Amino acid sequence: MIYCVEDNSSIRDLMVYTLKASGFEAQGFEDDKGFWAAMQEKRPELIILDVMLPGEDGLTILKKIRSNRDIADIPVVMATAKDSEYDTVIALDNGADDYLSKPFGMMEMVSRIKAVLRRTNPKQNKIYTYNGITLDESKHSVSVGGKTVPLTLKEYRLMQVFMESPGQVFTRDILLSNVWGMDYIGETRTIDVHIGTLRTKLAEAGKMIQTVRGVGYKMEAKDEQ
């Protein structure tokens, strides 16, 4: 279950709809009152928390979450205004696991959530399969047609992102954030280089990692387009 605390009903409804369409359970709240009431009933897997809210603001709620030992370990993604670096810094300093700068895309939101859940729930290992490719999180391995493909850590994490959401287009910035970390300072060219080596190692299967011109990359079999 993912809780979305956002006072704008249109944005909140779209967030909840997108999360449900992506396979998550989700519930939205317009303010702190509904949120805290729900917290008494069910513990969420992750919380998306807007900074600007009526009643208690998002930063106040975040501080309360982190000071309560029963819920302090729940991952929190803060939604901050694009031009408010101060709010972003304060949120991270107070224990936010990641942040989304408004306005943000729904697919970026889903991608960030998956990345945070991977970091905060490392024991939830899964096996992903797609068109002859298998990624086994428990073994930290990728295989094609049953044959293991030796990958570096970053190449493996790129595959993890692609295998979780086949067909989804990822911008270079999103890939940098998910694989290298939200505080990574470097050129997006880094992504292009790693994608090139990853394609080579995957051989024929590497053709499924497609360039979306002017945007980024996606993993998709030709016959599914």
PDB file of N, CA and C in Angstrom, residues 60-151:
ATOM      1  N   THR A  60       6.458  18.874   8.596  1.00  0.00           N
ATOM      2  CA  THR A  60       6.059  18.572   9.973  1.00  0.00           C
ATOM      3  C   THR A  60       5.645  17.105  10.088  1.00  0.00           C
ATOM      4  N   ILE A  61       4.885  16.633   9.106  1.00  0.00           N
ATOM      5  CA  ILE A  61       4.469  15.226   9.103  1.00  0.00           C
ATOM      6  C   ILE A  61       5.690  14.311   9.009  1.00  0.00           C
ATOM      7  N   LEU A  62       6.630  14.684   8.150  1.00  0.00           N
ATOM      8  CA  LEU A  62       7.855  13.884   7.988  1.00  0.00           C
ATOM      9  C   LEU A  62       8.607  13.775   9.314  1.00  0.00           C
ATOM     10  N   LYS A  63       8.753  14.880  10.016  1.00  0.00           N
ATOM     11  CA  LYS A  63       9.454  14.867  11.299  1.00  0.00           C
ATOM     12  C   LYS A  63       8.760  13.955  12.310  1.00  0.00           C
ATOM     13  N   LYS A  64       7.424  13.983  12.310  1.00  0.00           N
ATOM     14  CA  LYS A  64       6.670  13.127  13.227  1.00  0.00           C
ATOM     15  C   LYS A  64       6.863  11.649  12.881  1.00  0.00           C
ATOM     16  N   ILE A  65       6.900  11.350  11.592  1.00  0.00           N
ATOM     17  CA  ILE A  65       7.111   9.963  11.157  1.00  0.00           C
ATOM     18  C   ILE A  65       8.471   9.470  11.622  1.00  0.00           C
ATOM     19  N   ARG A  66       9.497  10.273  11.399  1.00  0.00           N
ATOM     20  CA  ARG A  66      10.855   9.858  11.739  1.00  0.00           C
ATOM     21  C   ARG A  66      11.108   9.819  13.245  1.00  0.00           C
ATOM     22  N   SER A  67      10.289  10.503  14.020  1.00  0.00           N
ATOM     23  CA  SER A  67      10.472  10.503  15.478  1.00  0.00           C
ATOM     24  C   SER A  67       9.662   9.408  16.181  1.00  0.00           C
ATOM     25  N   ASN A  68       8.824   8.711  15.408  1.00  0.00           N
ATOM     26  CA  ASN A  68       8.007   7.626  15.971  1.00  0.00           C
ATOM     27  C   ASN A  68       8.644   6.294  15.607  1.00  0.00           C
ATOM     28  N   ARG A  69       9.172   5.584  16.571  1.00  0.00           N
ATOM     29  CA  ARG A  69       9.937   4.374  16.276  1.00  0.00           C
ATOM     30  C   ARG A  69       9.105   3.274  15.613  1.00  0.00           C
ATOM     31  N   ASP A  70       7.780   3.337  15.771  1.00  0.00           N
ATOM     32  CA  ASP A  70       6.928   2.312  15.164  1.00  0.00           C
ATOM     33  C   ASP A  70       6.778   2.483  13.654  1.00  0.00           C
ATOM     34  N   ILE A  71       6.978   3.692  13.169  1.00  0.00           N
ATOM     35  CA  ILE A  71       6.792   3.951  11.734  1.00  0.00           C
ATOM     36  C   ILE A  71       7.992   4.655  11.101  1.00  0.00           C
ATOM     37  N   ALA A  72       9.040   4.842  11.885  1.00  0.00           N
ATOM     38  CA  ALA A  72      10.191   5.628  11.422  1.00  0.00           C
ATOM     39  C   ALA A  72      10.886   5.039  10.194  1.00  0.00           C
ATOM     40  N   ASP A  73      10.724   3.737   9.982  1.00  0.00           N
ATOM     41  CA  ASP A  73      11.425   3.087   8.875  1.00  0.00           C
ATOM     42  C   ASP A  73      10.634   3.079   7.564  1.00  0.00           C
ATOM     43  N   ILE A  74       9.434   3.660   7.555  1.00  0.00           N
ATOM     44  CA  ILE A  74       8.648   3.691   6.321  1.00  0.00           C
ATOM     45  C   ILE A  74       9.293   4.676   5.346  1.00  0.00           C
ATOM     46  N   PRO A  75       9.569   4.266   4.112  1.00  0.00           N
ATOM     47  CA  PRO A  75      10.161   5.173   3.121  1.00  0.00           C
ATOM     48  C   PRO A  75       9.217   6.335   2.804  1.00  0.00           C
ATOM     49  N   VAL A  76       9.789   7.532   2.680  1.00  0.00           N
ATOM     50  CA  VAL A  76       9.008   8.721   2.361  1.00  0.00           C
ATOM     51  C   VAL A  76       9.625   9.443   1.168  1.00  0.00           C
ATOM     52  N   VAL A  77       8.792   9.708   0.171  1.00  0.00           N
ATOM     53  CA  VAL A  77       9.210  10.500  -0.992  1.00  0.00           C
ATOM     54  C   VAL A  77       8.486  11.833  -0.905  1.00  0.00           C
ATOM     55  N   MET A  78       9.242  12.928  -0.849  1.00  0.00           N
ATOM     56  CA  MET A  78       8.647  14.249  -0.722  1.00  0.00           C
ATOM     57  C   MET A  78       8.416  14.866  -2.094  1.00  0.00           C
ATOM     58  N   ALA A  79       7.286  15.564  -2.233  1.00  0.00           N
ATOM     59  CA  ALA A  79       6.996  16.325  -3.443  1.00  0.00           C
ATOM     60  C   ALA A  79       7.245  17.792  -3.129  1.00  0.00           C
ATOM     61  N   THR A  80       8.225  18.395  -3.810  1.00  0.00           N
ATOM     62  CA  THR A  80       8.611  19.774  -3.521  1.00  0.00           C
ATOM     63  C   THR A  80       8.430  20.646  -4.772  1.00  0.00           C
ATOM     64  N   ALA A  81       8.294  21.941  -4.550  1.00  0.00           N
ATOM     65  CA  ALA A  81       8.189  22.870  -5.672  1.00  0.00           C
ATOM     66  C   ALA A  81       9.502  22.887  -6.430  1.00  0.00           C
ATOM     67  N   LYS A  82       9.417  22.970  -7.753  1.00  0.00           N
ATOM     68  CA  LYS A  82      10.603  22.877  -8.600  1.00  0.00           C
ATOM     69  C   LYS A  82      11.639  23.940  -8.266  1.00  0.00           C
ATOM     70  N   ASP A  83      11.182  25.146  -7.874  1.00  0.00           N
ATOM     71  CA  ASP A  83      12.106  26.248  -7.608  1.00  0.00           C
ATOM     72  C   ASP A  83      12.446  26.405  -6.126  1.00  0.00           C
ATOM     73  N   SER A  84      12.082  25.397  -5.325  1.00  0.00           N
ATOM     74  CA  SER A  84      12.331  25.497  -3.890  1.00  0.00           C
ATOM     75  C   SER A  84      13.424  24.527  -3.459  1.00  0.00           C
ATOM     76  N   GLU A  85      14.673  24.926  -3.664  1.00  0.00           N
ATOM     77  CA  GLU A  85      15.801  24.086  -3.258  1.00  0.00           C
ATOM     78  C   GLU A  85      15.835  23.938  -1.744  1.00  0.00           C
ATOM     79  N   TYR A  86      15.397  24.986  -1.046  1.00  0.00           N
ATOM     80  CA  TYR A  86      15.397  24.958   0.418  1.00  0.00           C
ATOM     81  C   TYR A  86      14.545  23.812   0.949  1.00  0.00           C
ATOM     82  N   ASP A  87      13.316  23.690   0.423  1.00  0.00           N
ATOM     83  CA  ASP A  87      12.420  22.616   0.876  1.00  0.00           C
ATOM     84  C   ASP A  87      13.018  21.245   0.610  1.00  0.00           C
ATOM     85  N   THR A  88      13.655  21.097  -0.541  1.00  0.00           N
ATOM     86  CA  THR A  88      14.269  19.817  -0.893  1.00  0.00           C
ATOM     87  C   THR A  88      15.381  19.456   0.083  1.00  0.00           C
ATOM     88  N   VAL A  89      16.244  20.414   0.365  1.00  0.00           N
ATOM     89  CA  VAL A  89      17.356  20.182   1.291  1.00  0.00           C
ATOM     90  C   VAL A  89      16.839  19.842   2.684  1.00  0.00           C
ATOM     91  N   ILE A  90      15.851  20.610   3.155  1.00  0.00           N
ATOM     92  CA  ILE A  90      15.284  20.365   4.484  1.00  0.00           C
ATOM     93  C   ILE A  90      14.647  18.980   4.552  1.00  0.00           C
ATOM     94  N   ALA A  91      13.941  18.607   3.479  1.00  0.00           N
ATOM     95  CA  ALA A  91      13.289  17.290   3.450  1.00  0.00           C
ATOM     96  C   ALA A  91      14.312  16.172   3.548  1.00  0.00           C
ATOM     97  N   LEU A  92      15.382  16.268   2.786  1.00  0.00           N
ATOM     98  CA  LEU A  92      16.420  15.235   2.813  1.00  0.00           C
ATOM     99  C   LEU A  92      17.131  15.214   4.165  1.00  0.00           C
ATOM    100  N   ASP A  93      17.375  16.385   4.719  1.00  0.00           N
ATOM    101  CA  ASP A  93      18.043  16.464   6.020  1.00  0.00           C
ATOM    102  C   ASP A  93      17.182  15.863   7.133  1.00  0.00           C
ATOM    103  N   ASN A  94      15.869  15.876   6.939  1.00  0.00           N
ATOM    104  CA  ASN A  94      14.960  15.338   7.957  1.00  0.00           C
ATOM    105  C   ASN A  94      14.555  13.896   7.699  1.00  0.00           C
ATOM    106  N   GLY A  95      15.219  13.257   6.740  1.00  0.00           N
ATOM    107  CA  GLY A  95      15.017  11.831   6.577  1.00  0.00           C
ATOM    108  C   GLY A  95      14.211  11.375   5.393  1.00  0.00           C
ATOM    109  N   ALA A  96      13.899  12.275   4.449  1.00  0.00           N
ATOM    110  CA  ALA A  96      13.203  11.839   3.230  1.00  0.00           C
ATOM    111  C   ALA A  96      14.118  10.911   2.431  1.00  0.00           C
ATOM    112  N   ASP A  97      13.546   9.889   1.827  1.00  0.00           N
ATOM    113  CA  ASP A  97      14.338   8.922   1.060  1.00  0.00           C
ATOM    114  C   ASP A  97      14.578   9.380  -0.374  1.00  0.00           C
ATOM    115  N   ASP A  98      13.724  10.241  -0.878  1.00  0.00           N
ATOM    116  CA  ASP A  98      13.874  10.794  -2.218  1.00  0.00           C
ATOM    117  C   ASP A  98      12.906  11.955  -2.342  1.00  0.00           C
ATOM    118  N   TYR A  99      12.951  12.639  -3.474  1.00  0.00           N
ATOM    119  CA  TYR A  99      12.036  13.752  -3.678  1.00  0.00           C
ATOM    120  C   TYR A  99      11.621  13.827  -5.134  1.00  0.00           C
ATOM    121  N   LEU A 100      10.471  14.436  -5.379  1.00  0.00           N
ATOM    122  CA  LEU A 100       9.959  14.692  -6.713  1.00  0.00           C
ATOM    123  C   LEU A 100       9.738  16.188  -6.835  1.00  0.00           C
ATOM    124  N   SER A 101      10.300  16.793  -7.884  1.00  0.00           N
ATOM    125  CA  SER A 101      10.126  18.226  -8.093  1.00  0.00           C
ATOM    126  C   SER A 101       8.891  18.475  -8.944  1.00  0.00           C
ATOM    127  N   LYS A 102       7.970  19.257  -8.444  1.00  0.00           N
ATOM    128  CA  LYS A 102       6.747  19.568  -9.182  1.00  0.00           C
ATOM    129  C   LYS A 102       7.032  20.589 -10.286  1.00  0.00           C
ATOM    130  N   PRO A 103       6.384  20.428 -11.433  1.00  0.00           N
ATOM    131  CA  PRO A 103       5.500  19.314 -11.816  1.00  0.00           C
ATOM    132  C   PRO A 103       6.324  18.104 -12.251  1.00  0.00           C
ATOM    133  N   PHE A 104       5.874  16.915 -11.876  1.00  0.00           N
ATOM    134  CA  PHE A 104       6.600  15.703 -12.236  1.00  0.00           C
ATOM    135  C   PHE A 104       5.697  14.789 -13.053  1.00  0.00           C
ATOM    136  N   GLY A 105       6.299  13.946 -13.875  1.00  0.00           N
ATOM    137  CA  GLY A 105       5.547  13.003 -14.680  1.00  0.00           C
ATOM    138  C   GLY A 105       5.154  11.791 -13.861  1.00  0.00           C
ATOM    139  N   MET A 106       4.060  11.178 -14.209  1.00  0.00           N
ATOM    140  CA  MET A 106       3.580  10.023 -13.462  1.00  0.00           C
ATOM    141  C   MET A 106       4.515   8.829 -13.583  1.00  0.00           C
ATOM    142  N   MET A 107       5.114   8.636 -14.766  1.00  0.00           N
ATOM    143  CA  MET A 107       6.040   7.524 -14.930  1.00  0.00           C
ATOM    144  C   MET A 107       7.337   7.756 -14.155  1.00  0.00           C
ATOM    145  N   GLU A 108       7.727   9.027 -14.039  1.00  0.00           N
ATOM    146  CA  GLU A 108       8.884   9.343 -13.202  1.00  0.00           C
ATOM    147  C   GLU A 108       8.574   8.991 -11.753  1.00  0.00           C
ATOM    148  N   MET A 109       7.364   9.307 -11.319  1.00  0.00           N
ATOM    149  CA  MET A 109       6.950   8.982  -9.953  1.00  0.00           C
ATOM    150  C   MET A 109       7.040   7.477  -9.697  1.00  0.00           C
ATOM    151  N   VAL A 110       6.493   6.685 -10.601  1.00  0.00           N
ATOM    152  CA  VAL A 110       6.523   5.225 -10.441  1.00  0.00           C
ATOM    153  C   VAL A 110       7.955   4.723 -10.415  1.00  0.00           C
ATOM    154  N   SER A 111       8.780   5.250 -11.296  1.00  0.00           N
ATOM    155  CA  SER A 111      10.178   4.826 -11.364  1.00  0.00           C
ATOM    156  C   SER A 111      10.921   5.148 -10.074  1.00  0.00           C
ATOM    157  N   ARG A 112      10.695   6.344  -9.545  1.00  0.00           N
ATOM    158  CA  ARG A 112      11.354   6.735  -8.292  1.00  0.00           C
ATOM    159  C   ARG A 112      10.899   5.861  -7.133  1.00  0.00           C
ATOM    160  N   ILE A 113       9.613   5.553  -7.104  1.00  0.00           N
ATOM    161  CA  ILE A 113       9.074   4.714  -6.033  1.00  0.00           C
ATOM    162  C   ILE A 113       9.708   3.332  -6.065  1.00  0.00           C
ATOM    163  N   LYS A 114       9.808   2.749  -7.244  1.00  0.00           N
ATOM    164  CA  LYS A 114      10.416   1.421  -7.369  1.00  0.00           C
ATOM    165  C   LYS A 114      11.872   1.441  -6.921  1.00  0.00           C
ATOM    166  N   ALA A 115      12.573   2.515  -7.266  1.00  0.00           N
ATOM    167  CA  ALA A 115      13.978   2.627  -6.869  1.00  0.00           C
ATOM    168  C   ALA A 115      14.111   2.729  -5.352  1.00  0.00           C
ATOM    169  N   VAL A 116      13.242   3.520  -4.723  1.00  0.00           N
ATOM    170  CA  VAL A 116      13.282   3.662  -3.261  1.00  0.00           C
ATOM    171  C   VAL A 116      12.954   2.335  -2.584  1.00  0.00           C
ATOM    172  N   LEU A 117      11.956   1.626  -3.101  1.00  0.00           N
ATOM    173  CA  LEU A 117      11.581   0.338  -2.509  1.00  0.00           C
ATOM    174  C   LEU A 117      12.697  -0.689  -2.656  1.00  0.00           C
ATOM    175  N   ARG A 118      13.438  -0.626  -3.764  1.00  0.00           N
ATOM    176  CA  ARG A 118      14.583  -1.534  -3.922  1.00  0.00           C
ATOM    177  C   ARG A 118      15.635  -1.252  -2.865  1.00  0.00           C
ATOM    178  N   ARG A 119      15.884   0.038  -2.620  1.00  0.00           N
ATOM    179  CA  ARG A 119      16.923   0.408  -1.650  1.00  0.00           C
ATOM    180  C   ARG A 119      16.510   0.088  -0.226  1.00  0.00           C
ATOM    181  N   THR A 120      15.232   0.293   0.088  1.00  0.00           N
ATOM    182  CA  THR A 120      14.781   0.163   1.472  1.00  0.00           C
ATOM    183  C   THR A 120      14.265  -1.224   1.823  1.00  0.00           C
ATOM    184  N   ASN A 121      13.986  -2.050   0.806  1.00  0.00           N
ATOM    185  CA  ASN A 121      13.504  -3.411   1.062  1.00  0.00           C
ATOM    186  C   ASN A 121      14.364  -4.432   0.302  1.00  0.00           C
ATOM    187  N   PRO A 122      15.652  -4.471   0.619  1.00  0.00           N
ATOM    188  CA  PRO A 122      16.552  -5.345  -0.126  1.00  0.00           C
ATOM    189  C   PRO A 122      16.237  -6.829   0.002  1.00  0.00           C
ATOM    190  N   LYS A 123      15.494  -7.223   1.025  1.00  0.00           N
ATOM    191  CA  LYS A 123      15.214  -8.645   1.237  1.00  0.00           C
ATOM    192  C   LYS A 123      14.062  -9.151   0.368  1.00  0.00           C
ATOM    193  N   GLN A 124      13.337  -8.220  -0.259  1.00  0.00           N
ATOM    194  CA  GLN A 124      12.214  -8.620  -1.099  1.00  0.00           C
ATOM    195  C   GLN A 124      12.728  -8.966  -2.504  1.00  0.00           C
ATOM    196  N   ASN A 125      13.418 -10.080  -2.592  1.00  0.00           N
ATOM    197  CA  ASN A 125      14.017 -10.489  -3.859  1.00  0.00           C
ATOM    198  C   ASN A 125      12.975 -11.085  -4.796  1.00  0.00           C
ATOM    199  N   LYS A 126      13.088 -10.748  -6.065  1.00  0.00           N
ATOM    200  CA  LYS A 126      12.159 -11.245  -7.066  1.00  0.00           C
ATOM    201  C   LYS A 126      12.934 -11.808  -8.257  1.00  0.00           C
ATOM    202  N   ILE A 127      12.228 -12.572  -9.076  1.00  0.00           N
ATOM    203  CA  ILE A 127      12.782 -13.067 -10.326  1.00  0.00           C
ATOM    204  C   ILE A 127      11.941 -12.488 -11.456  1.00  0.00           C
ATOM    205  N   TYR A 128      12.593 -11.778 -12.364  1.00  0.00           N
ATOM    206  CA  TYR A 128      11.907 -11.178 -13.503  1.00  0.00           C
ATOM    207  C   TYR A 128      12.305 -11.924 -14.779  1.00  0.00           C
ATOM    208  N   THR A 129      11.340 -12.164 -15.634  1.00  0.00           N
ATOM    209  CA  THR A 129      11.633 -12.800 -16.926  1.00  0.00           C
ATOM    210  C   THR A 129      10.969 -11.997 -18.030  1.00  0.00           C
ATOM    211  N   TYR A 130      11.686 -11.878 -19.153  1.00  0.00           N
ATOM    212  CA  TYR A 130      11.148 -11.137 -20.290  1.00  0.00           C
ATOM    213  C   TYR A 130      11.861 -11.577 -21.564  1.00  0.00           C
ATOM    214  N   ASN A 131      11.110 -12.187 -22.458  1.00  0.00           N
ATOM    215  CA  ASN A 131      11.619 -12.579 -23.780  1.00  0.00           C
ATOM    216  C   ASN A 131      12.980 -13.287 -23.725  1.00  0.00           C
ATOM    217  N   GLY A 132      13.079 -14.272 -22.863  1.00  0.00           N
ATOM    218  CA  GLY A 132      14.305 -15.064 -22.789  1.00  0.00           C
ATOM    219  C   GLY A 132      15.344 -14.546 -21.817  1.00  0.00           C
ATOM    220  N   ILE A 133      15.095 -13.366 -21.248  1.00  0.00           N
ATOM    221  CA  ILE A 133      16.013 -12.795 -20.264  1.00  0.00           C
ATOM    222  C   ILE A 133      15.457 -13.035 -18.865  1.00  0.00           C
ATOM    223  N   THR A 134      16.306 -13.450 -17.945  1.00  0.00           N
ATOM    224  CA  THR A 134      15.906 -13.660 -16.551  1.00  0.00           C
ATOM    225  C   THR A 134      16.814 -12.867 -15.630  1.00  0.00           C
ATOM    226  N   LEU A 135      16.219 -12.117 -14.719  1.00  0.00           N
ATOM    227  CA  LEU A 135      16.980 -11.405 -13.694  1.00  0.00           C
ATOM    228  C   LEU A 135      16.548 -11.940 -12.340  1.00  0.00           C
ATOM    229  N   ASP A 136      17.488 -12.505 -11.612  1.00  0.00           N
ATOM    230  CA  ASP A 136      17.226 -13.104 -10.304  1.00  0.00           C
ATOM    231  C   ASP A 136      17.872 -12.230  -9.232  1.00  0.00           C
ATOM    232  N   GLU A 137      17.044 -11.528  -8.460  1.00  0.00           N
ATOM    233  CA  GLU A 137      17.583 -10.613  -7.455  1.00  0.00           C
ATOM    234  C   GLU A 137      18.287 -11.342  -6.325  1.00  0.00           C
ATOM    235  N   SER A 138      17.822 -12.547  -5.979  1.00  0.00           N
ATOM    236  CA  SER A 138      18.459 -13.286  -4.887  1.00  0.00           C
ATOM    237  C   SER A 138      19.878 -13.700  -5.242  1.00  0.00           C
ATOM    238  N   LYS A 139      20.097 -13.964  -6.530  1.00  0.00           N
ATOM    239  CA  LYS A 139      21.435 -14.350  -7.003  1.00  0.00           C
ATOM    240  C   LYS A 139      22.202 -13.177  -7.585  1.00  0.00           C
ATOM    241  N   HIS A 140      21.519 -12.053  -7.714  1.00  0.00           N
ATOM    242  CA  HIS A 140      22.113 -10.856  -8.315  1.00  0.00           C
ATOM    243  C   HIS A 140      22.689 -11.196  -9.695  1.00  0.00           C
ATOM    244  N   SER A 141      21.867 -11.895 -10.481  1.00  0.00           N
ATOM    245  CA  SER A 141      22.362 -12.369 -11.781  1.00  0.00           C
ATOM    246  C   SER A 141      21.369 -12.103 -12.906  1.00  0.00           C
ATOM    247  N   VAL A 142      21.911 -12.027 -14.115  1.00  0.00           N
ATOM    248  CA  VAL A 142      21.111 -11.886 -15.331  1.00  0.00           C
ATOM    249  C   VAL A 142      21.539 -12.987 -16.286  1.00  0.00           C
ATOM    250  N   SER A 143      20.565 -13.664 -16.879  1.00  0.00           N
ATOM    251  CA  SER A 143      20.879 -14.721 -17.829  1.00  0.00           C
ATOM    252  C   SER A 143      20.024 -14.577 -19.080  1.00  0.00           C
ATOM    253  N   VAL A 144      20.572 -15.020 -20.187  1.00  0.00           N
ATOM    254  CA  VAL A 144      19.861 -15.008 -21.468  1.00  0.00           C
ATOM    255  C   VAL A 144      19.840 -16.436 -21.999  1.00  0.00           C
ATOM    256  N   GLY A 145      18.642 -16.966 -22.162  1.00  0.00           N
ATOM    257  CA  GLY A 145      18.525 -18.346 -22.621  1.00  0.00           C
ATOM    258  C   GLY A 145      19.179 -19.342 -21.679  1.00  0.00           C
ATOM    259  N   GLY A 146      19.169 -19.017 -20.386  1.00  0.00           N
ATOM    260  CA  GLY A 146      19.748 -19.911 -19.380  1.00  0.00           C
ATOM    261  C   GLY A 146      21.237 -19.716 -19.149  1.00  0.00           C
ATOM    262  N   LYS A 147      21.883 -18.873 -19.941  1.00  0.00           N
ATOM    263  CA  LYS A 147      23.321 -18.638 -19.801  1.00  0.00           C
ATOM    264  C   LYS A 147      23.556 -17.312 -19.085  1.00  0.00           C
ATOM    265  N   THR A 148      24.322 -17.373 -17.981  1.00  0.00           N
ATOM    266  CA  THR A 148      24.586 -16.183 -17.182  1.00  0.00           C
ATOM    267  C   THR A 148      25.424 -15.171 -17.953  1.00  0.00           C
ATOM    268  N   VAL A 149      25.018 -13.908 -17.844  1.00  0.00           N
ATOM    269  CA  VAL A 149      25.747 -12.811 -18.489  1.00  0.00           C
ATOM    270  C   VAL A 149      26.468 -12.012 -17.406  1.00  0.00           C
ATOM    271  N   PRO A 150      27.807 -11.959 -17.442  1.00  0.00           N
ATOM    272  CA  PRO A 150      28.550 -11.218 -16.417  1.00  0.00           C
ATOM    273  C   PRO A 150      28.358  -9.708 -16.594  1.00  0.00           C
ATOM    274  N   LEU A 151      27.821  -9.058 -15.561  1.00  0.00           N
ATOM    275  CA  LEU A 151      27.565  -7.627 -15.627  1.00  0.00           C
ATOM    276  C   LEU A 151      28.216  -6.900 -14.458  1.00  0.00           C
TER     277      LEU A 151
END
